[in-house]
mmCIF file of C-alpha atoms in Angstrom:
data_model
loop_
_atom_site.group_PDB
_atom_site.id
_atom_site.type_symbol
_atom_site.label_atom_id
_atom_site.label_comp_id
_atom_site.label_asym_id
_atom_site.label_seq_id
_atom_site.Cartn_x
_atom_site.Cartn_y
_atom_site.Cartn_z
ATOM 1 C CA MET A 1 -8.136 21.286 -1.512
ATOM 2 C CA HIS A 2 -11.764 22.322 -2.135
ATOM 3 C CA HIS A 3 -11.800 21.143 -5.773
ATOM 4 C CA PHE A 4 -11.099 17.498 -4.787
ATOM 5 C CA LYS A 5 -14.124 15.492 -3.717
ATOM 6 C CA GLY A 6 -12.397 12.187 -3.013
ATOM 7 C CA ALA A 7 -9.068 10.937 -1.678
ATOM 8 C CA ILE A 8 -7.711 7.428 -2.280
ATOM 9 C CA PHE A 9 -4.821 6.312 -0.097
ATOM 10 C CA ASP A 10 -2.316 3.533 -0.447
ATOM 11 C CA MET A 11 -1.532 2.024 2.967
ATOM 12 C CA ASP A 12 2.013 0.621 3.246
ATOM 13 C CA GLY A 13 4.496 3.476 3.066
ATOM 14 C CA THR A 14 1.758 6.050 2.718
ATOM 15 C CA LEU A 15 -0.727 5.934 5.587
ATOM 16 C CA LEU A 16 1.524 3.736 7.607
ATOM 17 C CA ASP A 17 5.345 3.695 7.862
ATOM 18 C CA SER A 18 5.176 -0.036 7.405
ATOM 19 C CA MET A 19 7.471 -0.950 4.514
ATOM 20 C CA PRO A 20 9.905 -2.631 7.079
ATOM 21 C CA VAL A 21 7.118 -5.189 7.670
ATOM 22 C CA TRP A 22 7.662 -6.456 4.122
ATOM 23 C CA ASP A 23 11.428 -6.127 3.991
ATOM 24 C CA ARG A 24 12.782 -9.536 2.935
ATOM 25 C CA LEU A 25 9.634 -11.087 4.432
ATOM 26 C CA SER A 26 9.661 -14.171 2.184
ATOM 27 C CA GLU A 27 13.367 -14.634 2.754
ATOM 28 C CA ARG A 28 12.929 -14.455 6.522
ATOM 29 C CA TYR A 29 10.289 -17.144 6.438
ATOM 30 C CA LEU A 30 11.670 -19.452 3.784
ATOM 31 C CA SER A 31 15.179 -19.451 5.230
ATOM 32 C CA ARG A 32 13.653 -21.700 7.952
ATOM 33 C CA PHE A 33 13.412 -24.381 5.276
ATOM 34 C CA GLY A 34 16.873 -23.867 3.791
ATOM 35 C CA ILE A 35 15.574 -21.765 0.876
ATOM 36 C CA ARG A 36 17.576 -18.738 -0.322
ATOM 37 C CA VAL A 37 15.199 -16.320 -2.006
ATOM 38 C CA ALA A 38 16.682 -14.641 -5.077
ATOM 39 C CA GLU A 39 16.203 -11.060 -6.238
ATOM 40 C CA ARG A 40 14.296 -12.316 -9.292
ATOM 41 C CA ASP A 41 11.739 -13.871 -6.891
ATOM 42 C CA TYR A 42 10.986 -10.506 -5.359
ATOM 43 C CA VAL A 43 10.591 -8.977 -8.814
ATOM 44 C CA ALA A 44 8.273 -11.846 -9.793
ATOM 45 C CA ILE A 45 5.935 -11.510 -6.750
ATOM 46 C CA GLU A 46 5.621 -7.685 -6.863
ATOM 47 C CA GLY A 47 1.899 -6.976 -6.853
ATOM 48 C CA MET A 48 0.797 -10.599 -6.210
ATOM 49 C CA THR A 49 -1.707 -11.609 -3.574
ATOM 50 C CA GLN A 50 -0.349 -13.601 -0.649
ATOM 51 C CA MET A 51 -1.816 -16.779 -2.104
ATOM 52 C CA GLN A 52 -0.338 -16.091 -5.541
ATOM 53 C CA ALA A 53 3.079 -15.449 -3.996
ATOM 54 C CA ALA A 54 2.833 -18.641 -1.944
ATOM 55 C CA GLN A 55 1.950 -20.637 -5.059
ATOM 56 C CA TYR A 56 4.884 -19.008 -6.893
ATOM 57 C CA PHE A 57 7.321 -20.183 -4.208
ATOM 58 C CA ILE A 58 5.918 -23.711 -4.149
ATOM 59 C CA ASP A 59 6.387 -23.899 -7.892
ATOM 60 C CA ALA A 60 9.859 -22.269 -7.840
ATOM 61 C CA TYR A 61 11.217 -24.327 -4.941
ATOM 62 C CA PRO A 62 9.850 -27.916 -5.115
ATOM 63 C CA ALA A 63 11.849 -28.892 -2.030
ATOM 64 C CA LEU A 64 9.511 -26.906 0.230
ATOM 65 C CA PRO A 65 7.766 -29.437 2.548
ATOM 66 C CA MET A 66 4.267 -27.886 2.375
ATOM 67 C CA ASP A 67 1.502 -26.795 0.065
ATOM 68 C CA ALA A 68 0.702 -23.213 -1.008
ATOM 69 C CA GLN A 69 -2.079 -22.911 1.577
ATOM 70 C CA THR A 70 0.265 -23.840 4.459
ATOM 71 C CA LEU A 71 2.980 -21.549 3.152
ATOM 72 C CA ALA A 72 0.477 -18.644 2.871
ATOM 73 C CA GLN A 73 -0.644 -19.277 6.466
ATOM 74 C CA GLY A 74 2.939 -19.216 7.707
ATOM 75 C CA LEU A 75 3.637 -15.976 5.932
ATOM 76 C CA ASP A 76 0.331 -14.621 7.295
ATOM 77 C CA GLU A 77 1.384 -15.198 10.875
ATOM 78 C CA LEU A 78 4.786 -13.556 10.274
ATOM 79 C CA ILE A 79 3.064 -10.525 8.651
ATOM 80 C CA ASP A 80 0.779 -10.211 11.695
ATOM 81 C CA ALA A 81 3.734 -10.208 14.135
ATOM 82 C CA ARG A 82 5.697 -7.734 12.068
ATOM 83 C CA TYR A 83 2.843 -5.247 11.629
ATOM 84 C CA GLU A 84 2.325 -5.246 15.395
ATOM 85 C CA ALA A 85 6.052 -4.696 16.066
ATOM 86 C CA LEU A 86 7.026 -2.340 13.200
ATOM 87 C CA ALA A 87 4.105 -0.374 11.674
ATOM 88 C CA ARG A 88 3.524 3.270 12.708
ATOM 89 C CA PRO A 89 1.363 6.029 11.258
ATOM 90 C CA ARG A 90 3.198 8.354 8.831
ATOM 91 C CA ASP A 91 3.992 11.722 10.339
ATOM 92 C CA GLY A 92 1.153 14.178 10.137
ATOM 93 C CA VAL A 93 -1.302 11.634 8.705
ATOM 94 C CA LEU A 94 -3.973 11.985 11.385
ATOM 95 C CA HIS A 95 -3.852 15.769 11.074
ATOM 96 C CA LEU A 96 -4.457 15.364 7.298
ATOM 97 C CA LEU A 97 -7.272 12.844 7.701
ATOM 98 C CA ASP A 98 -9.033 15.086 10.191
ATOM 99 C CA ALA A 99 -8.772 18.031 7.800
ATOM 100 C CA LEU A 100 -10.147 16.042 4.853
ATOM 101 C CA ARG A 101 -13.024 14.665 6.925
ATOM 102 C CA GLU A 102 -13.888 18.205 8.083
ATOM 103 C CA ARG A 103 -14.062 19.313 4.454
ATOM 104 C CA GLY A 104 -16.452 16.425 3.604
ATOM 105 C CA ILE A 105 -13.927 14.617 1.392
ATOM 106 C CA GLY A 106 -14.818 10.971 0.794
ATOM 107 C CA MET A 107 -11.847 8.736 1.587
ATOM 108 C CA ALA A 108 -10.955 5.165 0.676
ATOM 109 C CA VAL A 109 -7.947 2.868 0.890
ATOM 110 C CA ALA A 110 -6.523 1.036 -2.132
ATOM 111 C CA THR A 111 -3.889 -1.451 -0.995
ATOM 112 C CA LEU A 112 -2.059 -4.505 -2.210
ATOM 113 C CA THR A 113 -2.158 -5.876 1.366
ATOM 114 C CA ALA A 114 -4.735 -8.509 2.303
ATOM 115 C CA ARG A 115 -7.868 -7.059 3.837
ATOM 116 C CA ARG A 116 -7.436 -8.826 7.202
ATOM 117 C CA HIS A 117 -4.030 -7.253 7.729
ATOM 118 C CA ALA A 118 -4.990 -3.859 6.353
ATOM 119 C CA GLU A 119 -8.102 -3.517 8.541
ATOM 120 C CA LYS A 120 -6.241 -4.740 11.658
ATOM 121 C CA ALA A 121 -3.290 -2.419 11.125
ATOM 122 C CA LEU A 122 -5.469 0.673 10.503
ATOM 123 C CA ARG A 123 -7.754 -0.098 13.377
ATOM 124 C CA ALA A 124 -4.747 -0.539 15.727
ATOM 125 C CA HIS A 125 -3.776 3.064 15.003
ATOM 126 C CA GLY A 126 -7.237 4.595 15.125
ATOM 127 C CA MET A 127 -7.374 5.236 11.377
ATOM 128 C CA LEU A 128 -9.913 2.720 10.009
ATOM 129 C CA ASP A 129 -13.052 4.830 10.636
ATOM 130 C CA TYR A 130 -11.866 7.687 8.464
ATOM 131 C CA PHE A 131 -12.427 5.557 5.327
ATOM 132 C CA ARG A 132 -15.700 4.632 3.655
ATOM 133 C CA PHE A 133 -14.169 1.383 2.439
ATOM 134 C CA LEU A 134 -10.969 -0.542 1.678
ATOM 135 C CA LEU A 135 -10.210 -2.089 -1.663
ATOM 136 C CA THR A 136 -7.446 -4.645 -1.889
ATOM 137 C CA ILE A 137 -5.728 -6.462 -4.695
ATOM 138 C CA GLU A 138 -7.850 -9.462 -3.782
ATOM 139 C CA ASP A 139 -10.946 -7.434 -4.726
ATOM 140 C CA VAL A 140 -9.721 -6.332 -8.160
ATOM 141 C CA GLY A 141 -7.430 -9.149 -9.172
ATOM 142 C CA VAL A 142 -4.690 -7.110 -10.813
ATOM 143 C CA SER A 143 -1.663 -5.139 -9.520
ATOM 144 C CA LYS A 144 -1.275 -1.385 -9.508
ATOM 145 C CA ARG A 145 0.491 -1.510 -12.798
ATOM 146 C CA GLN A 146 -3.066 -1.363 -14.083
ATOM 147 C CA PRO A 147 -5.459 1.344 -12.889
ATOM 148 C CA ASP A 148 -8.384 -0.936 -11.910
ATOM 149 C CA ILE A 149 -8.122 -0.509 -8.123
ATOM 150 C CA TYR A 150 -8.137 3.340 -8.399
ATOM 151 C CA LEU A 151 -10.978 3.374 -10.905
ATOM 152 C CA HIS A 152 -13.038 1.009 -8.739
ATOM 153 C CA ALA A 153 -12.378 3.150 -5.712
ATOM 154 C CA ALA A 154 -13.392 6.368 -7.507
ATOM 155 C CA GLY A 155 -16.564 4.606 -8.760
ATOM 156 C CA ARG A 156 -17.519 3.482 -5.335
ATOM 157 C CA LEU A 157 -17.043 7.011 -4.087
ATOM 158 C CA GLY A 158 -19.434 8.151 -6.874
ATOM 159 C CA LEU A 159 -16.670 10.224 -8.426
ATOM 160 C CA THR A 160 -14.545 10.484 -11.606
ATOM 161 C CA PRO A 161 -10.745 10.237 -11.609
ATOM 162 C CA THR A 162 -10.439 14.006 -12.126
ATOM 163 C CA GLU A 163 -12.372 14.584 -8.870
ATOM 164 C CA CYS A 164 -10.011 12.448 -6.826
ATOM 165 C CA ILE A 165 -6.484 12.651 -5.502
ATOM 166 C CA VAL A 166 -4.372 9.497 -5.030
ATOM 167 C CA PHE A 167 -1.735 9.251 -2.290
ATOM 168 C CA GLU A 168 1.003 6.728 -3.157
ATOM 169 C CA ASP A 169 4.641 5.900 -2.486
ATOM 170 C CA ALA A 170 5.376 3.293 -5.198
ATOM 171 C CA PRO A 171 6.734 4.970 -8.372
ATOM 172 C CA TYR A 172 4.956 2.655 -10.787
ATOM 173 C CA ALA A 173 1.672 3.118 -8.907
ATOM 174 C CA CYS A 174 1.984 6.898 -9.065
ATOM 175 C CA THR A 175 2.493 6.681 -12.787
ATOM 176 C CA THR A 176 -0.519 4.341 -13.186
ATOM 177 C CA ALA A 177 -2.803 6.707 -11.250
ATOM 178 C CA GLN A 178 -1.554 9.807 -13.088
ATOM 179 C CA ARG A 179 -2.097 8.177 -16.484
ATOM 180 C CA ALA A 180 -5.631 7.236 -15.482
ATOM 181 C CA GLY A 181 -6.497 10.860 -14.879
ATOM 182 C CA PHE A 182 -6.027 11.200 -11.158
ATOM 183 C CA THR A 183 -4.127 13.942 -9.386
ATOM 184 C CA VAL A 184 -1.275 12.312 -7.478
ATOM 185 C CA CYS A 185 0.422 13.123 -4.200
ATOM 186 C CA GLY A 186 3.629 11.118 -4.102
ATOM 187 C CA MET A 187 5.447 10.067 -0.942
ATOM 188 C CA ALA A 188 9.211 9.748 -0.387
ATOM 189 C CA GLU A 189 9.772 6.165 0.763
ATOM 190 C CA PRO A 190 13.238 4.660 1.325
ATOM 191 C CA ALA A 191 12.188 1.306 -0.145
ATOM 192 C CA TYR A 192 11.527 3.114 -3.473
ATOM 193 C CA ALA A 193 14.449 5.550 -3.347
ATOM 194 C CA ALA A 194 15.694 4.372 -6.712
ATOM 195 C CA GLY A 195 12.417 5.435 -8.339
ATOM 196 C CA VAL A 196 11.889 8.766 -6.658
ATOM 197 C CA CYS A 197 12.330 10.700 -9.921
ATOM 198 C CA GLU A 198 9.443 8.766 -11.479
ATOM 199 C CA THR A 199 7.351 9.430 -8.377
ATOM 200 C CA ARG A 200 8.056 13.173 -8.636
ATOM 201 C CA ARG A 201 7.272 13.256 -12.374
ATOM 202 C CA ALA A 202 3.823 11.662 -11.807
ATOM 203 C CA SER A 203 3.001 13.814 -8.740
ATOM 204 C CA THR A 204 1.330 17.207 -8.499
ATOM 205 C CA PHE A 205 2.156 17.238 -4.749
ATOM 206 C CA PHE A 206 5.056 15.506 -3.024
ATOM 207 C CA VAL A 207 5.691 14.663 0.666
ATOM 208 C CA GLU A 208 9.349 14.305 1.767
ATOM 209 C CA HIS A 209 8.863 13.497 5.440
ATOM 210 C CA SER A 210 5.516 14.604 6.822
ATOM 211 C CA PHE A 211 1.947 15.243 5.603
ATOM 212 C CA ASP A 212 2.199 18.581 7.393
ATOM 213 C CA GLU A 213 4.242 19.738 4.397
ATOM 214 C CA LEU A 214 0.965 19.940 2.455
ATOM 215 C CA TRP A 215 -0.434 22.745 4.583
ATOM 216 C CA GLY A 216 -0.458 25.885 2.428
ATOM 217 C CA LYS A 217 0.024 23.828 -0.730
ATOM 218 C CA MET A 218 -2.865 21.417 -1.047
ATOM 219 C CA LEU A 219 -4.800 22.401 2.050
#
């Protein structure tokens, strides 16, 4: 991997096996108030910040007995509990991070997850110190359907897109990064099984189960 100078990692589903944290999260919380979350709601909030998603639900379900700030705080507490109970490092990830650090590769995280949760989750698994910085959707203001978060990360690493590899599990995010000029390593993720063909199309490298699969290919 000597020709890459930088590596930009998604967190949920990539660094951490943590997609179950988010599985029907809004539904689990809002069901306490008699709200049945529809599939269209999950489509609508894809890529939103927690606060944006909370405001969406307040607007969509006027019967909710709270404001957006209170709803966001309630979701926040549930996210905390679920990260602690469910999130685990992806297989082989520490092995990969050690190898990249030994090679002097600059590493960053680009995540849709709020900074507080991302830092806490990575720190809990001894991973935070591998990265020069974390960028979140809160920092850039747009979802990964636009390349801003990757471009900002590359810029902060002092690199161009062609000098960086992006590790991602979301099909649309893989496509975004690839179109912006990054080399992509896609990850198989059950939550995105329906889009795995798109992930493979956008990816130069692909991980089925473990980062150890990259030995002899990328490394």
